[in-house]
């Protein structure tokens, strides 16, 4: 309970029974709970209350969860878990593309909800250790881990926290193949070892931001059926991926 104690969670859902269910279970974990019944109210409460995490339903009146998420991301990087129907894969992908950190499919258990919250908070608030300050991949791409900056052709590229964590592990293990399960476990947490769609989506995001031609990548290489490998480069740190820290 200690890692969740006193964390403020904003629960956004238009179903009173769902709000009651989540409030009861989250308060049992020691969390403080604020609520909203539509997207517009949720956006206002994120501004006013600055919660530690948001649980955001997709289908709501006044303003749906997608529009609320888009507006929240315009001013805040607060962790957001979207709540979707179990069979609505398009909703899950759309939510992740808009900047959600995770999703939970309805109906869900108290155990699943709390596990996802713990994992998202751990990823969001735990910073990777700082390796050598500046890593120069080639004349086009450099990474300053101390400043958390990625430079492409001398211009800073903005990465989401999860994108940065993924790039960190790939670069720190340059030249080695990192399996899907290994990357999922290290970047998202051991609970996500089978969630390969997360990895595919964020690899696509990274390639779009750092590759000259994302369709023909030269930095993040696919090892088909196994995982991904960051290209070997002069001065690359030699670490066995199995020994890399989980951050």
mmCIF file of C-alpha atoms in Angstrom:
data_model
loop_
_atom_site.group_PDB
_atom_site.id
_atom_site.type_symbol
_atom_site.label_atom_id
_atom_site.label_comp_id
_atom_site.label_asym_id
_atom_site.label_seq_id
_atom_site.Cartn_x
_atom_site.Cartn_y
_atom_site.Cartn_z
ATOM 1 C CA UNK A 1 0.000 0.000 0.000
ATOM 2 C CA UNK A 2 2.859 2.412 0.803
ATOM 3 C CA UNK A 3 3.683 3.292 -2.824
ATOM 4 C CA UNK A 4 0.069 4.368 -3.450
ATOM 5 C CA UNK A 5 -0.649 5.935 -0.074
ATOM 6 C CA UNK A 6 -1.809 9.564 -0.337
ATOM 7 C CA UNK A 7 -1.514 9.623 -4.133
ATOM 8 C CA UNK A 8 -4.337 11.658 -5.655
ATOM 9 C CA UNK A 9 -6.235 9.833 -8.396
ATOM 10 C CA UNK A 10 -8.854 11.521 -10.564
ATOM 11 C CA UNK A 11 -11.581 9.021 -11.536
ATOM 12 C CA UNK A 12 -13.576 10.115 -14.600
ATOM 13 C CA UNK A 13 -16.693 8.112 -15.486
ATOM 14 C CA UNK A 14 -20.357 8.891 -16.082
ATOM 15 C CA UNK A 15 -21.562 5.705 -14.368
ATOM 16 C CA UNK A 16 -22.153 6.262 -10.623
ATOM 17 C CA UNK A 17 -21.724 2.551 -9.842
ATOM 18 C CA UNK A 18 -18.344 2.513 -11.599
ATOM 19 C CA UNK A 19 -17.166 5.559 -9.685
ATOM 20 C CA UNK A 20 -18.284 3.971 -6.403
ATOM 21 C CA UNK A 21 -16.473 0.717 -7.256
ATOM 22 C CA UNK A 22 -13.216 2.461 -8.100
ATOM 23 C CA UNK A 23 -13.397 4.909 -5.176
ATOM 24 C CA UNK A 24 -13.924 2.120 -2.666
ATOM 25 C CA UNK A 25 -11.047 -0.019 -3.952
ATOM 26 C CA UNK A 26 -8.588 2.829 -4.408
ATOM 27 C CA UNK A 27 -9.274 4.261 -0.967
ATOM 28 C CA UNK A 28 -8.573 0.786 0.448
ATOM 29 C CA UNK A 29 -5.100 1.163 -1.101
ATOM 30 C CA UNK A 30 -4.612 4.464 0.714
ATOM 31 C CA UNK A 31 -5.178 6.696 -2.303
ATOM 32 C CA UNK A 32 -7.088 9.977 -2.248
ATOM 33 C CA UNK A 33 -9.881 10.037 -4.812
ATOM 34 C CA UNK A 34 -11.347 12.929 -6.772
ATOM 35 C CA UNK A 35 -14.108 12.350 -9.338
ATOM 36 C CA UNK A 36 -15.560 13.837 -12.527
ATOM 37 C CA UNK A 37 -18.508 12.675 -14.643
ATOM 38 C CA UNK A 38 -17.529 14.059 -18.047
ATOM 39 C CA UNK A 39 -14.459 15.083 -20.021
ATOM 40 C CA UNK A 40 -14.899 18.831 -19.598
ATOM 41 C CA UNK A 41 -15.033 18.514 -15.825
ATOM 42 C CA UNK A 42 -11.991 16.214 -15.950
ATOM 43 C CA UNK A 43 -9.897 18.784 -17.817
ATOM 44 C CA UNK A 44 -10.807 21.463 -15.266
ATOM 45 C CA UNK A 45 -9.932 19.193 -12.335
ATOM 46 C CA UNK A 46 -6.561 18.259 -13.809
ATOM 47 C CA UNK A 47 -5.750 21.975 -14.028
ATOM 48 C CA UNK A 48 -7.010 22.771 -10.536
ATOM 49 C CA UNK A 49 -6.055 19.696 -8.497
ATOM 50 C CA UNK A 50 -2.933 18.387 -10.318
ATOM 51 C CA UNK A 51 -3.650 14.694 -9.587
ATOM 52 C CA UNK A 52 -0.905 12.078 -9.567
ATOM 53 C CA UNK A 53 -2.819 9.912 -12.060
ATOM 54 C CA UNK A 54 -6.080 10.008 -14.050
ATOM 55 C CA UNK A 55 -8.443 7.100 -14.777
ATOM 56 C CA UNK A 56 -10.382 8.279 -17.837
ATOM 57 C CA UNK A 57 -13.440 6.619 -19.337
ATOM 58 C CA UNK A 58 -13.767 6.895 -23.122
ATOM 59 C CA UNK A 59 -17.537 7.046 -23.654
ATOM 60 C CA UNK A 60 -19.011 10.019 -21.761
ATOM 61 C CA UNK A 61 -21.466 12.861 -22.381
ATOM 62 C CA UNK A 62 -20.567 16.553 -22.851
ATOM 63 C CA UNK A 63 -16.976 15.708 -23.848
ATOM 64 C CA UNK A 64 -15.695 12.189 -24.488
ATOM 65 C CA UNK A 65 -12.481 10.769 -23.079
ATOM 66 C CA UNK A 66 -10.483 11.208 -26.294
ATOM 67 C CA UNK A 67 -11.109 14.937 -26.525
ATOM 68 C CA UNK A 68 -10.466 15.300 -22.794
ATOM 69 C CA UNK A 69 -7.158 13.455 -23.180
ATOM 70 C CA UNK A 70 -6.154 15.633 -26.127
ATOM 71 C CA UNK A 71 -6.804 18.770 -24.068
ATOM 72 C CA UNK A 72 -5.040 17.403 -20.985
ATOM 73 C CA UNK A 73 -1.952 16.594 -23.052
ATOM 74 C CA UNK A 74 -1.828 20.193 -24.287
ATOM 75 C CA UNK A 75 -0.778 21.323 -20.804
ATOM 76 C CA UNK A 76 0.041 18.292 -18.632
ATOM 77 C CA UNK A 77 2.025 15.033 -18.703
ATOM 78 C CA UNK A 78 0.036 13.539 -15.795
ATOM 79 C CA UNK A 79 -0.185 9.740 -16.198
ATOM 80 C CA UNK A 80 -3.513 8.732 -17.782
ATOM 81 C CA UNK A 81 -5.068 5.271 -17.910
ATOM 82 C CA UNK A 82 -8.034 5.081 -20.256
ATOM 83 C CA UNK A 83 -10.995 2.810 -19.513
ATOM 84 C CA UNK A 84 -12.404 1.025 -22.568
ATOM 85 C CA UNK A 85 -14.647 -1.892 -23.465
ATOM 86 C CA UNK A 86 -12.723 -5.172 -23.632
ATOM 87 C CA UNK A 87 -13.278 -5.658 -27.373
ATOM 88 C CA UNK A 88 -12.660 -2.085 -28.534
ATOM 89 C CA UNK A 89 -9.099 -2.386 -29.866
ATOM 90 C CA UNK A 90 -9.451 0.788 -31.964
ATOM 91 C CA UNK A 91 -10.274 2.787 -28.829
ATOM 92 C CA UNK A 92 -7.195 1.445 -27.053
ATOM 93 C CA UNK A 93 -4.877 2.288 -29.950
ATOM 94 C CA UNK A 94 -6.422 5.740 -30.381
ATOM 95 C CA UNK A 95 -5.986 6.444 -26.675
ATOM 96 C CA UNK A 96 -2.318 5.444 -26.750
ATOM 97 C CA UNK A 97 -1.726 7.568 -29.838
ATOM 98 C CA UNK A 98 -3.259 10.585 -28.059
ATOM 99 C CA UNK A 99 -0.836 10.130 -25.175
ATOM 100 C CA UNK A 100 -2.470 7.713 -22.722
ATOM 101 C CA UNK A 101 0.029 5.754 -20.644
ATOM 102 C CA UNK A 102 -2.048 2.589 -20.479
ATOM 103 C CA UNK A 103 -5.580 1.224 -20.747
ATOM 104 C CA UNK A 104 -7.797 -1.129 -18.773
ATOM 105 C CA UNK A 105 -10.667 -2.979 -20.451
ATOM 106 C CA UNK A 106 -14.067 -3.045 -18.784
ATOM 107 C CA UNK A 107 -15.112 -5.001 -16.845
ATOM 108 C CA UNK A 108 -11.952 -5.219 -14.751
ATOM 109 C CA UNK A 109 -11.079 -6.467 -11.297
ATOM 110 C CA UNK A 110 -9.792 -4.444 -8.375
ATOM 111 C CA UNK A 111 -6.524 -6.378 -8.572
ATOM 112 C CA UNK A 112 -6.011 -5.572 -12.275
ATOM 113 C CA UNK A 113 -6.792 -1.886 -11.785
ATOM 114 C CA UNK A 114 -4.420 -1.456 -8.855
ATOM 115 C CA UNK A 115 -1.671 -3.407 -10.637
ATOM 116 C CA UNK A 116 -1.900 -1.123 -13.684
ATOM 117 C CA UNK A 117 -1.866 2.016 -11.533
ATOM 118 C CA UNK A 118 1.253 0.837 -9.692
ATOM 119 C CA UNK A 119 3.015 0.017 -12.961
ATOM 120 C CA UNK A 120 2.177 3.360 -14.579
ATOM 121 C CA UNK A 121 3.208 5.382 -11.527
ATOM 122 C CA UNK A 122 6.454 3.423 -11.254
ATOM 123 C CA UNK A 123 7.303 4.099 -14.906
ATOM 124 C CA UNK A 124 6.338 7.759 -14.756
ATOM 125 C CA UNK A 125 8.075 8.820 -11.569
ATOM 126 C CA UNK A 126 11.181 6.613 -11.615
ATOM 127 C CA UNK A 127 13.963 8.199 -13.654
ATOM 128 C CA UNK A 128 16.526 6.047 -15.497
ATOM 129 C CA UNK A 129 20.051 6.202 -14.087
ATOM 130 C CA UNK A 130 22.264 8.671 -15.943
ATOM 131 C CA UNK A 131 24.994 6.982 -18.000
ATOM 132 C CA UNK A 132 27.744 8.893 -19.826
ATOM 133 C CA UNK A 133 26.487 12.412 -20.446
ATOM 134 C CA UNK A 134 26.603 12.726 -24.231
ATOM 135 C CA UNK A 135 26.303 9.852 -26.673
ATOM 136 C CA UNK A 136 27.127 10.691 -30.295
ATOM 137 C CA UNK A 137 25.641 8.043 -32.544
ATOM 138 C CA UNK A 138 26.767 9.681 -35.790
ATOM 139 C CA UNK A 139 26.871 13.132 -37.375
ATOM 140 C CA UNK A 140 23.072 13.241 -37.423
ATOM 141 C CA UNK A 141 21.956 11.813 -34.044
ATOM 142 C CA UNK A 142 23.178 12.597 -30.521
ATOM 143 C CA UNK A 143 21.661 11.878 -27.102
ATOM 144 C CA UNK A 144 22.390 13.825 -23.930
ATOM 145 C CA UNK A 145 21.209 11.554 -21.143
ATOM 146 C CA UNK A 146 22.017 14.048 -18.387
ATOM 147 C CA UNK A 147 19.675 16.608 -19.948
ATOM 148 C CA UNK A 148 17.272 14.001 -21.337
ATOM 149 C CA UNK A 149 17.720 15.549 -24.780
ATOM 150 C CA UNK A 150 17.717 13.883 -28.183
ATOM 151 C CA UNK A 151 19.234 15.941 -30.990
ATOM 152 C CA UNK A 152 18.607 15.212 -34.657
ATOM 153 C CA UNK A 153 20.598 17.415 -37.037
ATOM 154 C CA UNK A 154 21.291 19.691 -34.079
ATOM 155 C CA UNK A 155 17.600 20.198 -33.258
ATOM 156 C CA UNK A 156 15.970 18.941 -30.078
ATOM 157 C CA UNK A 157 13.351 16.219 -30.511
ATOM 158 C CA UNK A 158 10.662 15.987 -27.838
ATOM 159 C CA UNK A 159 10.154 12.468 -26.516
ATOM 160 C CA UNK A 160 7.414 11.219 -24.239
ATOM 161 C CA UNK A 161 8.681 9.615 -20.998
ATOM 162 C CA UNK A 162 7.976 6.109 -22.298
ATOM 163 C CA UNK A 163 9.715 6.830 -25.608
ATOM 164 C CA UNK A 164 12.763 8.079 -23.711
ATOM 165 C CA UNK A 165 12.872 4.976 -21.510
ATOM 166 C CA UNK A 166 12.641 2.711 -24.553
ATOM 167 C CA UNK A 167 15.413 4.592 -26.344
ATOM 168 C CA UNK A 168 17.535 4.500 -23.186
ATOM 169 C CA UNK A 169 17.469 0.706 -23.026
ATOM 170 C CA UNK A 170 18.047 0.265 -26.747
ATOM 171 C CA UNK A 171 21.036 2.638 -26.831
ATOM 172 C CA UNK A 172 22.568 1.279 -23.616
ATOM 173 C CA UNK A 173 22.540 -2.153 -25.248
ATOM 174 C CA UNK A 174 23.592 -1.081 -28.747
ATOM 175 C CA UNK A 175 24.674 -4.025 -30.866
ATOM 176 C CA UNK A 176 22.682 -6.536 -28.822
ATOM 177 C CA UNK A 177 19.289 -7.942 -29.745
ATOM 178 C CA UNK A 178 16.735 -7.154 -27.051
ATOM 179 C CA UNK A 179 13.751 -9.496 -27.139
ATOM 180 C CA UNK A 180 10.181 -8.249 -27.090
ATOM 181 C CA UNK A 181 9.693 -9.671 -23.601
ATOM 182 C CA UNK A 182 12.895 -8.078 -22.308
ATOM 183 C CA UNK A 183 12.007 -4.601 -23.558
ATOM 184 C CA UNK A 184 8.426 -4.828 -22.340
ATOM 185 C CA UNK A 185 9.575 -5.928 -18.904
ATOM 186 C CA UNK A 186 12.260 -3.253 -18.568
ATOM 187 C CA UNK A 187 10.304 -0.319 -20.032
ATOM 188 C CA UNK A 188 6.717 -1.063 -18.987
ATOM 189 C CA UNK A 189 7.192 -3.597 -16.186
ATOM 190 C CA UNK A 190 6.980 -7.385 -15.764
ATOM 191 C CA UNK A 191 3.173 -7.213 -15.913
ATOM 192 C CA UNK A 192 3.460 -6.270 -19.616
ATOM 193 C CA UNK A 193 5.655 -9.069 -20.952
ATOM 194 C CA UNK A 194 2.887 -10.282 -23.309
ATOM 195 C CA UNK A 195 1.628 -6.856 -24.451
ATOM 196 C CA UNK A 196 3.640 -6.735 -27.681
ATOM 197 C CA UNK A 197 1.394 -4.100 -29.307
ATOM 198 C CA UNK A 198 2.733 -1.490 -26.844
ATOM 199 C CA UNK A 199 6.249 -2.137 -28.064
ATOM 200 C CA UNK A 200 5.356 -2.045 -31.768
ATOM 201 C CA UNK A 201 3.509 1.247 -31.321
ATOM 202 C CA UNK A 202 6.321 2.990 -29.445
ATOM 203 C CA UNK A 203 9.025 1.667 -31.766
ATOM 204 C CA UNK A 204 7.011 3.303 -34.570
ATOM 205 C CA UNK A 205 6.856 6.573 -32.601
ATOM 206 C CA UNK A 206 10.614 6.550 -31.992
ATOM 207 C CA UNK A 207 11.435 5.808 -35.622
ATOM 208 C CA UNK A 208 9.206 8.661 -36.768
ATOM 209 C CA UNK A 209 11.137 11.035 -34.518
ATOM 210 C CA UNK A 210 14.755 9.956 -34.993
ATOM 211 C CA UNK A 211 15.018 8.073 -38.285
ATOM 212 C CA UNK A 212 15.637 9.888 -41.565
ATOM 213 C CA UNK A 213 13.445 7.306 -43.305
ATOM 214 C CA UNK A 214 11.226 5.508 -40.750
ATOM 215 C CA UNK A 215 10.232 2.900 -43.342
ATOM 216 C CA UNK A 216 13.902 1.961 -43.764
ATOM 217 C CA UNK A 217 15.414 2.516 -40.314
ATOM 218 C CA UNK A 218 19.146 2.608 -39.756
ATOM 219 C CA UNK A 219 19.180 3.105 -35.965
ATOM 220 C CA UNK A 220 16.428 0.882 -34.541
ATOM 221 C CA UNK A 221 16.626 -2.416 -36.396
ATOM 222 C CA UNK A 222 14.016 -5.174 -36.336
ATOM 223 C CA UNK A 223 15.132 -8.710 -35.596
ATOM 224 C CA UNK A 224 12.074 -10.408 -37.028
ATOM 225 C CA UNK A 225 10.257 -12.668 -34.610
ATOM 226 C CA UNK A 226 12.730 -11.904 -31.816
ATOM 227 C CA UNK A 227 12.965 -8.222 -30.920
ATOM 228 C CA UNK A 228 14.887 -5.057 -31.747
ATOM 229 C CA UNK A 229 18.519 -3.972 -31.890
ATOM 230 C CA UNK A 230 19.991 -0.493 -31.816
ATOM 231 C CA UNK A 231 22.752 -0.141 -34.379
ATOM 232 C CA UNK A 232 26.263 -0.627 -33.056
ATOM 233 C CA UNK A 233 28.271 2.601 -33.015
ATOM 234 C CA UNK A 234 31.780 3.723 -31.983
ATOM 235 C CA UNK A 235 31.991 4.122 -28.221
ATOM 236 C CA UNK A 236 28.832 2.098 -27.554
ATOM 237 C CA UNK A 237 28.679 0.861 -23.995
ATOM 238 C CA UNK A 238 28.995 -2.902 -23.757
ATOM 239 C CA UNK A 239 26.248 -4.286 -21.512
ATOM 240 C CA UNK A 240 24.609 -7.645 -21.582
ATOM 241 C CA UNK A 241 20.888 -6.790 -21.951
ATOM 242 C CA UNK A 242 20.021 -9.253 -19.219
ATOM 243 C CA UNK A 243 22.088 -7.204 -16.786
ATOM 244 C CA UNK A 244 20.615 -3.822 -17.721
ATOM 245 C CA UNK A 245 18.628 -2.239 -14.862
ATOM 246 C CA UNK A 246 14.852 -2.190 -14.858
ATOM 247 C CA UNK A 247 13.946 1.504 -14.694
#
